[in-house]
C-alpha positions as a printed Julia matrix, in Angstrom:
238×3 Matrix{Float64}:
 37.89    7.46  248.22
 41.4     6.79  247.59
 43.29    3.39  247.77
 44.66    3.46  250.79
 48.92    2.76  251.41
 50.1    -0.91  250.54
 50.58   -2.94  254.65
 52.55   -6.2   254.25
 50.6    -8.29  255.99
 52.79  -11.71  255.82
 55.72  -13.31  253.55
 55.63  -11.99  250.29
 52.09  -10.23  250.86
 50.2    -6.73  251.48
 46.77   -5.73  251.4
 45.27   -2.26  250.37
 41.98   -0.7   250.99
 39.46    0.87  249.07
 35.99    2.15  248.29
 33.97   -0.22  246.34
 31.33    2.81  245.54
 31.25    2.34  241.49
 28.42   -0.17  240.66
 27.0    -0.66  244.19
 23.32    0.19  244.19
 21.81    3.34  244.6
 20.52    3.39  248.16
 23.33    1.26  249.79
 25.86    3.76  248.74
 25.46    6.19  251.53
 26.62    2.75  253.94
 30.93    2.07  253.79
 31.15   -0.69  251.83
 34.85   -0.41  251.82
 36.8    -3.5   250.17
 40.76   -4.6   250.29
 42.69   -6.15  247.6
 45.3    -8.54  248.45
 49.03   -8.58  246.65
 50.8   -11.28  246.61
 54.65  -11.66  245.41
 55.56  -14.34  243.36
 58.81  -16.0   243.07
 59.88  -14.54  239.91
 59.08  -11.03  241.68
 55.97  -10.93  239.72
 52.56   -9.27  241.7
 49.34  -11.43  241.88
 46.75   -8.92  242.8
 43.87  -10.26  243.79
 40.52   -8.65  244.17
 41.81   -4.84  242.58
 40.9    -1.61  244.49
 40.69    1.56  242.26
 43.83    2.48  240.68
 45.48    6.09  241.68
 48.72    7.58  241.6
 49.76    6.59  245.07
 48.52    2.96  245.07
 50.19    2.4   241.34
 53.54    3.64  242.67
 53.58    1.29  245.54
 52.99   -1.53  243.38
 55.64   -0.43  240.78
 58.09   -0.47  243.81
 57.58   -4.15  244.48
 57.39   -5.54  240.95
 56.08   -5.64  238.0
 51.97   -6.87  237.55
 51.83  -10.54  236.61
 48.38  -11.37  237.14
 45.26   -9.16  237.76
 42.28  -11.48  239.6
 38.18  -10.92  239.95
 37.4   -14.2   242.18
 34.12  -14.01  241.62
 31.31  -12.89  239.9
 30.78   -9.64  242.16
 34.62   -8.3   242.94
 35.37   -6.91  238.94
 34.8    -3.18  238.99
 37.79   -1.84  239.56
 39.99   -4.43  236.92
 39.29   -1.95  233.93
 41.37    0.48  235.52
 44.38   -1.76  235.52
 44.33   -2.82  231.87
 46.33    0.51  230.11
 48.69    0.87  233.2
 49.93   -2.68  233.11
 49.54   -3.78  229.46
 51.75   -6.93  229.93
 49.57   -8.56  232.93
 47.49  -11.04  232.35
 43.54  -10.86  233.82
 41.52  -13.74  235.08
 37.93  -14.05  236.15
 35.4   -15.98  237.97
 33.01  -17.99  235.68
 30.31  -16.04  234.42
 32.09  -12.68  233.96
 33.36  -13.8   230.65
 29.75  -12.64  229.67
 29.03  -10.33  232.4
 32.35   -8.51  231.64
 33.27   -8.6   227.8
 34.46   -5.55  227.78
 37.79   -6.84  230.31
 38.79   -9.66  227.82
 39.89  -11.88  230.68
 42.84  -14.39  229.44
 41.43  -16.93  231.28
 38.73  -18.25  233.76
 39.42  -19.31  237.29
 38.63  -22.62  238.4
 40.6   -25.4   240.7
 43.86  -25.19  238.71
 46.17  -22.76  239.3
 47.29  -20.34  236.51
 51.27  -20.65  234.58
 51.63  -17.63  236.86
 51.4   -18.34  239.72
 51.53  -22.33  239.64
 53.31  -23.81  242.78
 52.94  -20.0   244.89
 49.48  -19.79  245.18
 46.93  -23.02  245.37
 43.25  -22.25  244.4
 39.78  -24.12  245.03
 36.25  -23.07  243.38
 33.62  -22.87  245.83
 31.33  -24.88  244.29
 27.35  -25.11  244.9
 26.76  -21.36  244.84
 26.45  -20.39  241.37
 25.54  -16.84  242.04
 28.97  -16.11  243.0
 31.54  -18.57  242.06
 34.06  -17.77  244.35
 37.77  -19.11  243.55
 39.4   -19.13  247.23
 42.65  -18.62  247.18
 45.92  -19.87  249.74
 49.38  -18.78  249.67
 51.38  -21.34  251.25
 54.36  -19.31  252.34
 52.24  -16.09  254.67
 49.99  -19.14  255.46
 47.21  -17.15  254.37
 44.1   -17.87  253.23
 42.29  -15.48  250.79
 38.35  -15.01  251.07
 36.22  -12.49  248.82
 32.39  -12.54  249.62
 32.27  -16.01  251.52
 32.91  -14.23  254.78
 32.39  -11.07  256.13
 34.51   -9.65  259.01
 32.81   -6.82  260.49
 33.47   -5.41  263.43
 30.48   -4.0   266.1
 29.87   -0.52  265.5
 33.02    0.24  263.46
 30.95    1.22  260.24
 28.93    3.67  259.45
 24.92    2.44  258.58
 26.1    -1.19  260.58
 22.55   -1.0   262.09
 20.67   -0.66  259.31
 22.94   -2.73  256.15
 24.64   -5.28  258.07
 22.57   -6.31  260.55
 19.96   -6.94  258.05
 22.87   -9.23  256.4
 23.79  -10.89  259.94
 27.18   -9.2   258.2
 27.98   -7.41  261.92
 30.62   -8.86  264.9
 30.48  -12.12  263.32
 33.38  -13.06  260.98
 31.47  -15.65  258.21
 28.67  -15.76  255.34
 26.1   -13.87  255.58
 22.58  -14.59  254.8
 22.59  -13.4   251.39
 25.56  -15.99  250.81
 24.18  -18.53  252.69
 20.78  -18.34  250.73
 22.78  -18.71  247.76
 24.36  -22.07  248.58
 22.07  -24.64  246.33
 24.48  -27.69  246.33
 24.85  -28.27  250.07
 27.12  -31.17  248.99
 28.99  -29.69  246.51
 30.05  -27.11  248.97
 31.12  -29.46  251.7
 33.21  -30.66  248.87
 34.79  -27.57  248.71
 35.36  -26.75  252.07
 36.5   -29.6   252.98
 39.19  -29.1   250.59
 39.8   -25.75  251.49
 40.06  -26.9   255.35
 43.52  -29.03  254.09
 45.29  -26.04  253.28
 47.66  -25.37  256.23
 46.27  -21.48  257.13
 46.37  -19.56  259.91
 45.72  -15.78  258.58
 42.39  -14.94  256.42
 42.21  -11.95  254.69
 38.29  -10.63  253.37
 37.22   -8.08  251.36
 35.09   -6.56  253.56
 35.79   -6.17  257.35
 38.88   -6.61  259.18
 41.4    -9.02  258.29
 41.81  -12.57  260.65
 45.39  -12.53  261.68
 45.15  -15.84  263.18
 43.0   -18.71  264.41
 41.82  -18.58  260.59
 41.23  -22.83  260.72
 39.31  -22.62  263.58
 37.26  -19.48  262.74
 36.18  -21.18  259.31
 35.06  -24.29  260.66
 33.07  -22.38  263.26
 31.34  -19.75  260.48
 30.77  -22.74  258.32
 29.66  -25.55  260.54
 26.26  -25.13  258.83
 27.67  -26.9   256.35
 30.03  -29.2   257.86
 28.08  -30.03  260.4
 24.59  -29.49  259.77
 23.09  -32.04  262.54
């Protein structure tokens, strides 16, 4: 499946879709697991892109038209297959990765590793937070201050009631369907209850309204409330 067209979405940001088919196992790849990458514009007029799609013709034209590649981003340990195809295209961009796929990954030679500082590139743009106490993933959540968006990867799933194909048989299993939040396969792999309250209540200072997620539709407002609602588990586990 093709990337599909660059939508500005907010300020100085755009999302495109794709098909996240490469690496997903075997018998899940009949089910859409379609994914979105999110681009954000930097003050310099560099591009931040954050959570890559596959690279084609159309999508790298789009990009070219808004600037030139800055920084290429995997947030966490899952969201890295489609980096590679980045690397020859924009030799001058610099790629980052969640801990851990400095060893998964070797072959991508990431520049650096993501944690709760943000990067030369995109210091004072874009504010960042590791999602501690889930190892499996290491999620680096991401805001951008001017869209007021906040940018999620696998913590939350946004998928709407029968809108994809194999919902009844993938994402119900997940508790992935009509509800916008983690689903059990996240939630089972939060071990530091504390150190994730931590993080979200961090997170939960940023000043966001909009939530854009990998997977399902995109939260174009409300995006405070939702959170504390799909994590209240954690914040408020009485």
């Amino acid at each position: 499946m093709a990337a599909t067209a660059l939508k500005q979405r907010g300020t100085e940001l755009w999302t495109a879709g794709g098909q996240a088919d490469a690496g997903v196992p075997g018998f899940l790849r009949k089910y859409d697991f379609s994914t979105r990458m999110t681009v954000i514009r930097l003050p310099d007029g560099g591009l931040f892109l954050h959570s890559p799609v596959r690279l084609d013709d159309r999508l790298r034209a789009e990009l070219d038209a808004l600037g030139p590649v800055r920084a290429v981003v995997a947030p966490n340990r899952a969201h890295h297959l489609f980096v590679g195809d980045y690397r020859v295209p924009y030799p001058k961009a610099r790629f980052y990765g969640a801990l851990g796929l400095q060893t998964k990954r070797r072959d991508l030679a990431f520049f650096g590793m993501l944690g709760d500082e943000p990067m030369p590139e995109w210091r004072g743009a874009i504010e960042q937070r590791l999602f501690r106490g889930a190892p499996w993933l290491n999620e680096v959540v991401f805001f951008h201050p001017a869209s007021r968006t906040l940018l999620l990867t696998d913590l939350a799933f946004n998928v709407p009631v029968g809108k994809v194909w194999g919902v009844p048989v993938v994402f119900k299993l997940m508790g992935a369907e009509g509800v916008f939040g983690p689903h059990r396969f996240v939630r089972w792999s939060i071990r530091d209850r504390n150190a994730a309250l931590r993080s979200l209540r961090a997170i939960l200072e940023w000043d966001f309204d909009r939530i854009t997620v990998t997977h399902g539709a995109i939260v174009e407002s409300g995006g405070q409330a939702k959170m504390k609602q799909a994590f209240k588990f954690i914040l408020d586990p009485g």
